[in-house]
Amino acid sequence: MDTHLADDLEPEDVDRWVQSASILHSNGDGIDIAVKDDRIVGVRGRARDRVNHGRLGPKDLYGWQANNSPDRLTAPLVRRDGELVETDWDTAMDAVAGRTRELLEERGPSSVAFYTSGQLFLEEYYTLGLIAHGGIGTNHVDGNTRLCTATAAAALKESFASDGQPGSYTDIDHADTICLYGHNMAETQTVLWTRVLDRLAGPNPPRIICVDPRETPVARHADVHLAPRPGTNVMLMNALLHELLEHDWVDHAYVDAHAVGFPELQKMLDGYTVERAAEVCGVPVEDLRKAARLIGTSERLFSTVLQGFYQSHQATAAAVQVNNVHIVRGMLGKPGCGLLQMNGQPTAQNTREAGADGDLPAFRNWSNDAHIEDLAGVWNIDPMQIPHYSPPTHAMQMMRYIEDGSIRFLYVTATNPAVSMPELQRMRSILSQDRLFLVVQDIFLSETAQLADVVLPAATWGEKTGTFTNVDRTVHLSEKAVDPPGQARPDLDILLDYARRLDLRDKDGDPLVKWRTPEEAFKAWKECTRGRPCDYTGMTYDNLRGGSGIQWPCNDEHPDGTERIYVDGEFWSRPDYCESYGRDLVTGAAVSPTEYKALNPDGKAVIKAGEYLPPHELPSEDFPFQLITGRTLYHFHTRTKTGRAPELQAAAPDVWVETSGADAAEQQWAEGDLLRVTTPRGEVTARLRISGIREGVLFLPFHYGYWDTESGHEPGGDEHGRAANELTLTDWDPASKQPIFKTAAAAAERVQESGGVPAPAPTTTASRPVDGDVPATRGIATALAREDSTTTEVDR
């Protein structure tokens, strides 16, 4: 079991160990929290857990230190004369509920919006969804999962008409070919990557195919590394599918019995040859052929997809083609045969399940009146109280409504849009509007909180109880280990207080929200899921305690949970049952119920072809590079927590920019040179790391904002931009509405020579320098470094 304890403590010094799971990435690693003198002092992996078997990654081992940070929010804040000042809870909540009531009377529910996270607990999301959809009646509800894995849900809905991951982590143990599409698993799900490394080091190692423009640790282990030009993922996937069909690597019996749309795919793929894709994508023809051959001849194919596809041009169309590979090859529902449209946050799956991202709870269909009536029955309200007159409002559209003044109240929970949203100059202007009443519920005074009218101090992981679900549908219970600091309260308690002050009622006049504890909320959620794909009715807090997590669906039919779904071609896609009828992949137009029923009356998988279209913003003479943003192993989102963990911060202390050796040589740049990177929207100044990235592409990590600079929340004075999203554009995928962070046209110029100072980038990750003389990264990365660094386990 991986373990880290503070202050030279030994395991026998710990007063008690409290069950939990990881909160700083999406893997869902089982963790025990160490408590001494009523303070969190460390963690250890849970050896019995099905997800991680006791292993932990760097953010697990060190990120908990943020809980004890001295700058935690400990009292509510309200804005007085332009300044945030401390107040009491009654004053703060009266202001929040009072402004909500005023706007409901003056302008109606469409003036109120909620923007939440992928880091709360299931019970909190469900409560928020009930308040927003069933009580207030607004459909302006979304999560920052819109920026992260909205495309995961959208792609699953397009192919299978419902959210829910077909695969299981255990498929890695059985697969003979593993494909990672835009997924740097070695940095985003480090423990899952060690599971792959176990396979590679053992008998019968799988073949690895990596699609990524950077030379990630995954790429270094790949049998085939495809590094396509940003924005061309659909072309690449269509070429791979063309090869599968050309060589008849197709399970025709499976397709005939369990899928619709195959003839349309055949027609669309005409002309998508590997030769054409090689030219458009900038990858060798032979590499494309080899990748297709490995996929086409595999007996057990497992695939994962993440931000390299989701945050790119034509995101949903590209991710759907990965689904199509598995459908045409019949690689679903069997050991080693599955796919995971991955999540980027620990509770992103719960956001989608519980209705806190615009979806309806338990994968009900907004366009199906029977589903609306069913949910209204669960909530004991009139169906017309649930807004379903138009599609749910996605986050970027919500920001546009704030900009034009139709939304006047925004309640932000556990996220930081002032750093994570695209085109930050515009975002700061939107969030700073005088007519907007901004509420921020968080654990630190983030860049967004600094703009708020009311700031509510929240408890975090380890300070409250609740459940959360990872990408392979494993549900974990996280128990309260210690009290939160000062007056900070659990998010659930704050939401319950808000509902009480609004006096929300059901149709019998009883309180709309009928629970007061996390366990009561979980029991209510179970009833909401009864008979739906994400059925939790067989779970209790008691059977989640002490052992491992449980995979949904878990009910009378599957009392121990369900490892894989879609076994034997049984899908959740019947017209009367499915969560979504789908969208046009090019325009985003919704498919009508009548159209869907005609297409798929028997509830099969849907093979949906995707036409390639060039990105909207292409390189030019003034902006010759393509800019992509992304993550690094040692930080999570905007560093709100990881930036306060000394070892993690030391491993990646500041922003950097990456370019290829060829581009650096052409521009006569050297490692550590200070570059000014510009797009039509702004600039960022960062030191240069010359890495294994493909030519013509610049990379910036998106984690770095301004909370730990003098300005606090934006570039100020002589400071240059530090946040990557100063440069990104307001553009999104038509189907998933996920913003596009990976195809901006950019320029770069040197403003200062390095003077021998290297970039502050890790040397143990995808940012490994091509120059072997660059000193190794400080902090925890030094302990993790190996000659050919591929693993994130602490080297003991």
mmCIF file of N, CA and C in Angstrom, residues 722-786:
data_model
loop_
_atom_site.group_PDB
_atom_site.id
_atom_site.type_symbol
_atom_site.label_atom_id
_atom_site.label_comp_id
_atom_site.label_asym_id
_atom_site.label_seq_id
_atom_site.Cartn_x
_atom_site.Cartn_y
_atom_site.Cartn_z
ATOM 1 N N ARG A 722 -0.343 34.818 -17.582
ATOM 2 C CA ARG A 722 0.196 33.553 -17.094
ATOM 3 C C ARG A 722 -0.753 32.398 -17.387
ATOM 4 N N ALA A 723 -2.037 32.712 -17.489
ATOM 5 C CA ALA A 723 -3.058 31.694 -17.686
ATOM 6 C C ALA A 723 -3.200 31.376 -19.170
ATOM 7 N N ALA A 724 -3.141 30.094 -19.509
ATOM 8 C CA ALA A 724 -3.224 29.683 -20.905
ATOM 9 C C ALA A 724 -4.508 30.160 -21.567
ATOM 10 N N ASN A 725 -5.575 30.273 -20.792
ATOM 11 C CA ASN A 725 -6.850 30.664 -21.383
ATOM 12 C C ASN A 725 -6.958 32.153 -21.688
ATOM 13 N N GLU A 726 -5.900 32.920 -21.435
ATOM 14 C CA GLU A 726 -5.858 34.260 -22.022
ATOM 15 C C GLU A 726 -5.865 34.159 -23.551
ATOM 16 N N LEU A 727 -5.454 33.006 -24.077
ATOM 17 C CA LEU A 727 -5.201 32.852 -25.508
ATOM 18 C C LEU A 727 -6.274 32.072 -26.253
ATOM 19 N N THR A 728 -7.077 31.275 -25.546
ATOM 20 C CA THR A 728 -8.008 30.377 -26.217
ATOM 21 C C THR A 728 -9.232 31.126 -26.712
ATOM 22 N N LEU A 729 -9.972 30.505 -27.627
ATOM 23 C CA LEU A 729 -11.053 31.195 -28.322
ATOM 24 C C LEU A 729 -12.427 30.726 -27.857
ATOM 25 N N THR A 730 -13.407 31.576 -28.058
ATOM 26 C CA THR A 730 -14.795 31.234 -27.773
ATOM 27 C C THR A 730 -15.350 30.448 -28.953
ATOM 28 N N ASP A 731 -15.283 29.151 -28.828
ATOM 29 C CA ASP A 731 -15.763 28.241 -29.865
ATOM 30 C C ASP A 731 -16.028 26.912 -29.182
ATOM 31 N N TRP A 732 -17.031 26.185 -29.658
ATOM 32 C CA TRP A 732 -17.348 24.918 -29.007
ATOM 33 C C TRP A 732 -17.867 23.903 -30.012
ATOM 34 N N ASP A 733 -17.812 22.648 -29.583
ATOM 35 C CA ASP A 733 -18.291 21.560 -30.430
ATOM 36 C C ASP A 733 -19.800 21.652 -30.589
ATOM 37 N N PRO A 734 -20.326 21.467 -31.795
ATOM 38 C CA PRO A 734 -21.769 21.650 -31.990
ATOM 39 C C PRO A 734 -22.633 20.632 -31.262
ATOM 40 N N ALA A 735 -22.126 19.425 -31.043
ATOM 41 C CA ALA A 735 -22.947 18.396 -30.408
ATOM 42 C C ALA A 735 -22.805 18.407 -28.895
ATOM 43 N N SER A 736 -21.577 18.396 -28.385
ATOM 44 C CA SER A 736 -21.376 18.327 -26.934
ATOM 45 C C SER A 736 -21.333 19.691 -26.272
ATOM 46 N N LYS A 737 -21.177 20.751 -27.055
ATOM 47 C CA LYS A 737 -21.041 22.133 -26.554
ATOM 48 C C LYS A 737 -19.784 22.301 -25.697
ATOM 49 N N GLN A 738 -18.809 21.426 -25.866
ATOM 50 C CA GLN A 738 -17.556 21.535 -25.124
ATOM 51 C C GLN A 738 -16.642 22.546 -25.809
ATOM 52 N N PRO A 739 -16.081 23.502 -25.056
ATOM 53 C CA PRO A 739 -15.191 24.492 -25.662
ATOM 54 C C PRO A 739 -13.960 23.835 -26.298
ATOM 55 N N ILE A 740 -13.449 24.518 -27.311
ATOM 56 C CA ILE A 740 -12.293 24.018 -28.059
ATOM 57 C C ILE A 740 -11.048 24.730 -27.541
ATOM 58 N N PHE A 741 -10.185 23.975 -26.883
ATOM 59 C CA PHE A 741 -8.983 24.538 -26.277
ATOM 60 C C PHE A 741 -7.705 24.185 -27.053
ATOM 61 N N LYS A 742 -7.819 23.471 -28.167
ATOM 62 C CA LYS A 742 -6.620 22.871 -28.754
ATOM 63 C C LYS A 742 -6.396 23.190 -30.230
ATOM 64 N N THR A 743 -6.928 24.274 -30.752
ATOM 65 C CA THR A 743 -6.643 24.591 -32.158
ATOM 66 C C THR A 743 -6.464 26.089 -32.395
ATOM 67 N N ALA A 744 -6.111 26.868 -31.391
ATOM 68 C CA ALA A 744 -5.922 28.309 -31.601
ATOM 69 C C ALA A 744 -4.664 28.569 -32.428
ATOM 70 N N ALA A 745 -4.752 29.529 -33.351
ATOM 71 C CA ALA A 745 -3.578 29.974 -34.101
ATOM 72 C C ALA A 745 -2.781 30.946 -33.229
ATOM 73 N N ALA A 746 -1.464 30.756 -33.170
ATOM 74 C CA ALA A 746 -0.642 31.519 -32.222
ATOM 75 C C ALA A 746 0.686 31.921 -32.857
ATOM 76 N N ALA A 747 1.280 32.938 -32.269
ATOM 77 C CA ALA A 747 2.632 33.366 -32.606
ATOM 78 C C ALA A 747 3.472 33.338 -31.344
ATOM 79 N N ALA A 748 4.796 33.283 -31.516
ATOM 80 C CA ALA A 748 5.696 33.303 -30.374
ATOM 81 C C ALA A 748 6.963 34.048 -30.749
ATOM 82 N N GLU A 749 7.460 34.841 -29.807
ATOM 83 C CA GLU A 749 8.718 35.544 -30.012
ATOM 84 C C GLU A 749 9.502 35.535 -28.710
ATOM 85 N N ARG A 750 10.826 35.541 -28.849
ATOM 86 C CA ARG A 750 11.676 35.555 -27.666
ATOM 87 C C ARG A 750 11.786 36.978 -27.134
ATOM 88 N N VAL A 751 11.592 37.121 -25.823
ATOM 89 C CA VAL A 751 11.735 38.436 -25.202
ATOM 90 C C VAL A 751 12.956 38.484 -24.290
ATOM 91 N N GLN A 752 13.535 37.309 -23.999
ATOM 92 C CA GLN A 752 14.719 37.284 -23.143
ATOM 93 C C GLN A 752 15.401 35.919 -23.298
ATOM 94 N N GLU A 753 16.710 35.932 -23.402
ATOM 95 C CA GLU A 753 17.445 34.680 -23.459
ATOM 96 C C GLU A 753 17.458 34.004 -22.092
ATOM 97 N N SER A 754 17.688 32.722 -22.101
ATOM 98 C CA SER A 754 17.525 31.947 -20.872
ATOM 99 C C SER A 754 18.564 32.276 -19.809
ATOM 100 N N GLY A 755 19.774 32.615 -20.229
ATOM 101 C CA GLY A 755 20.843 32.808 -19.253
ATOM 102 C C GLY A 755 21.158 31.538 -18.492
ATOM 103 N N GLY A 756 20.876 30.392 -19.127
ATOM 104 C CA GLY A 756 21.155 29.112 -18.485
ATOM 105 C C GLY A 756 20.070 28.611 -17.560
ATOM 106 N N VAL A 757 18.960 29.349 -17.421
ATOM 107 C CA VAL A 757 17.848 28.948 -16.559
ATOM 108 C C VAL A 757 16.869 28.096 -17.364
ATOM 109 N N PRO A 758 16.630 26.850 -16.987
ATOM 110 C CA PRO A 758 15.692 26.016 -17.747
ATOM 111 C C PRO A 758 14.245 26.390 -17.463
ATOM 112 N N ALA A 759 13.348 25.884 -18.278
ATOM 113 C CA ALA A 759 11.920 26.065 -18.026
ATOM 114 C C ALA A 759 11.526 25.364 -16.729
ATOM 115 N N PRO A 760 10.526 25.889 -16.021
ATOM 116 C CA PRO A 760 10.080 25.263 -14.759
ATOM 117 C C PRO A 760 9.154 24.079 -15.006
ATOM 118 N N ALA A 761 9.400 23.325 -16.068
ATOM 119 C CA ALA A 761 8.551 22.201 -16.446
ATOM 120 C C ALA A 761 9.096 20.906 -15.874
ATOM 121 N N PRO A 762 8.245 19.949 -15.562
ATOM 122 C CA PRO A 762 8.727 18.647 -15.092
ATOM 123 C C PRO A 762 9.600 17.969 -16.143
ATOM 124 N N THR A 763 10.521 17.169 -15.687
ATOM 125 C CA THR A 763 11.371 16.395 -16.592
ATOM 126 C C THR A 763 10.966 14.925 -16.617
ATOM 127 N N THR A 764 9.909 14.570 -15.901
ATOM 128 C CA THR A 764 9.497 13.169 -15.732
ATOM 129 C C THR A 764 8.213 12.852 -16.477
ATOM 130 N N THR A 765 7.762 13.735 -17.361
ATOM 131 C CA THR A 765 6.431 13.645 -17.950
ATOM 132 C C THR A 765 6.515 13.818 -19.461
ATOM 133 N N ALA A 766 5.384 14.165 -20.083
ATOM 134 C CA ALA A 766 5.392 14.506 -21.507
ATOM 135 C C ALA A 766 6.250 15.727 -21.785
ATOM 136 N N SER A 767 6.563 16.491 -20.761
ATOM 137 C CA SER A 767 7.405 17.682 -20.902
ATOM 138 C C SER A 767 8.892 17.365 -20.766
ATOM 139 N N ARG A 768 9.252 16.103 -20.827
ATOM 140 C CA ARG A 768 10.663 15.732 -20.737
ATOM 141 C C ARG A 768 11.456 16.448 -21.829
ATOM 142 N N PRO A 769 12.574 17.078 -21.490
ATOM 143 C CA PRO A 769 13.327 17.836 -22.499
ATOM 144 C C PRO A 769 14.076 16.919 -23.459
ATOM 145 N N VAL A 770 14.241 17.401 -24.700
ATOM 146 C CA VAL A 770 15.054 16.641 -25.638
ATOM 147 C C VAL A 770 16.532 16.764 -25.288
ATOM 148 N N ASP A 771 16.889 17.815 -24.577
ATOM 149 C CA ASP A 771 18.264 18.026 -24.121
ATOM 150 C C ASP A 771 18.475 17.281 -22.810
ATOM 151 N N GLY A 772 19.316 16.260 -22.853
ATOM 152 C CA GLY A 772 19.534 15.454 -21.662
ATOM 153 C C GLY A 772 20.293 16.148 -20.565
ATOM 154 N N ASP A 773 20.816 17.363 -20.829
ATOM 155 C CA ASP A 773 21.589 18.079 -19.815
ATOM 156 C C ASP A 773 20.723 18.961 -18.919
ATOM 157 N N VAL A 774 19.427 19.059 -19.201
ATOM 158 C CA VAL A 774 18.540 19.876 -18.368
ATOM 159 C C VAL A 774 18.415 19.228 -16.990
ATOM 160 N N PRO A 775 18.602 19.987 -15.921
ATOM 161 C CA PRO A 775 18.523 19.398 -14.571
ATOM 162 C C PRO A 775 17.159 18.781 -14.301
ATOM 163 N N ALA A 776 17.150 17.728 -13.504
ATOM 164 C CA ALA A 776 15.906 17.047 -13.160
ATOM 165 C C ALA A 776 15.008 17.959 -12.343
ATOM 166 N N THR A 777 13.723 17.743 -12.457
ATOM 167 C CA THR A 777 12.732 18.518 -11.723
ATOM 168 C C THR A 777 12.942 18.375 -10.221
ATOM 169 N N ARG A 778 12.665 19.462 -9.505
ATOM 170 C CA ARG A 778 12.745 19.426 -8.043
ATOM 171 C C ARG A 778 11.496 18.800 -7.449
ATOM 172 N N GLY A 779 11.475 18.722 -6.116
ATOM 173 C CA GLY A 779 10.282 18.277 -5.420
ATOM 174 C C GLY A 779 10.041 16.787 -5.591
ATOM 175 N N ILE A 780 8.767 16.407 -5.527
ATOM 176 C CA ILE A 780 8.412 15.002 -5.585
ATOM 177 C C ILE A 780 8.862 14.371 -6.879
ATOM 178 N N ALA A 781 8.946 15.163 -7.966
ATOM 179 C CA ALA A 781 9.338 14.592 -9.248
ATOM 180 C C ALA A 781 10.731 13.993 -9.188
ATOM 181 N N THR A 782 11.601 14.533 -8.356
ATOM 182 C CA THR A 782 12.939 13.984 -8.228
ATOM 183 C C THR A 782 12.878 12.557 -7.674
ATOM 184 N N ALA A 783 12.024 12.349 -6.703
ATOM 185 C CA ALA A 783 11.881 11.008 -6.130
ATOM 186 C C ALA A 783 11.276 10.038 -7.131
ATOM 187 N N LEU A 784 10.477 10.568 -8.052
ATOM 188 C CA LEU A 784 9.792 9.700 -9.003
ATOM 189 C C LEU A 784 10.614 9.431 -10.244
ATOM 190 N N ALA A 785 11.650 10.232 -10.475
ATOM 191 C CA ALA A 785 12.381 10.140 -11.730
ATOM 192 C C ALA A 785 13.107 8.801 -11.858
ATOM 193 N N ARG A 786 13.096 8.276 -13.063
ATOM 194 C CA ARG A 786 13.875 7.103 -13.414
ATOM 195 C C ARG A 786 14.566 7.405 -14.731
#
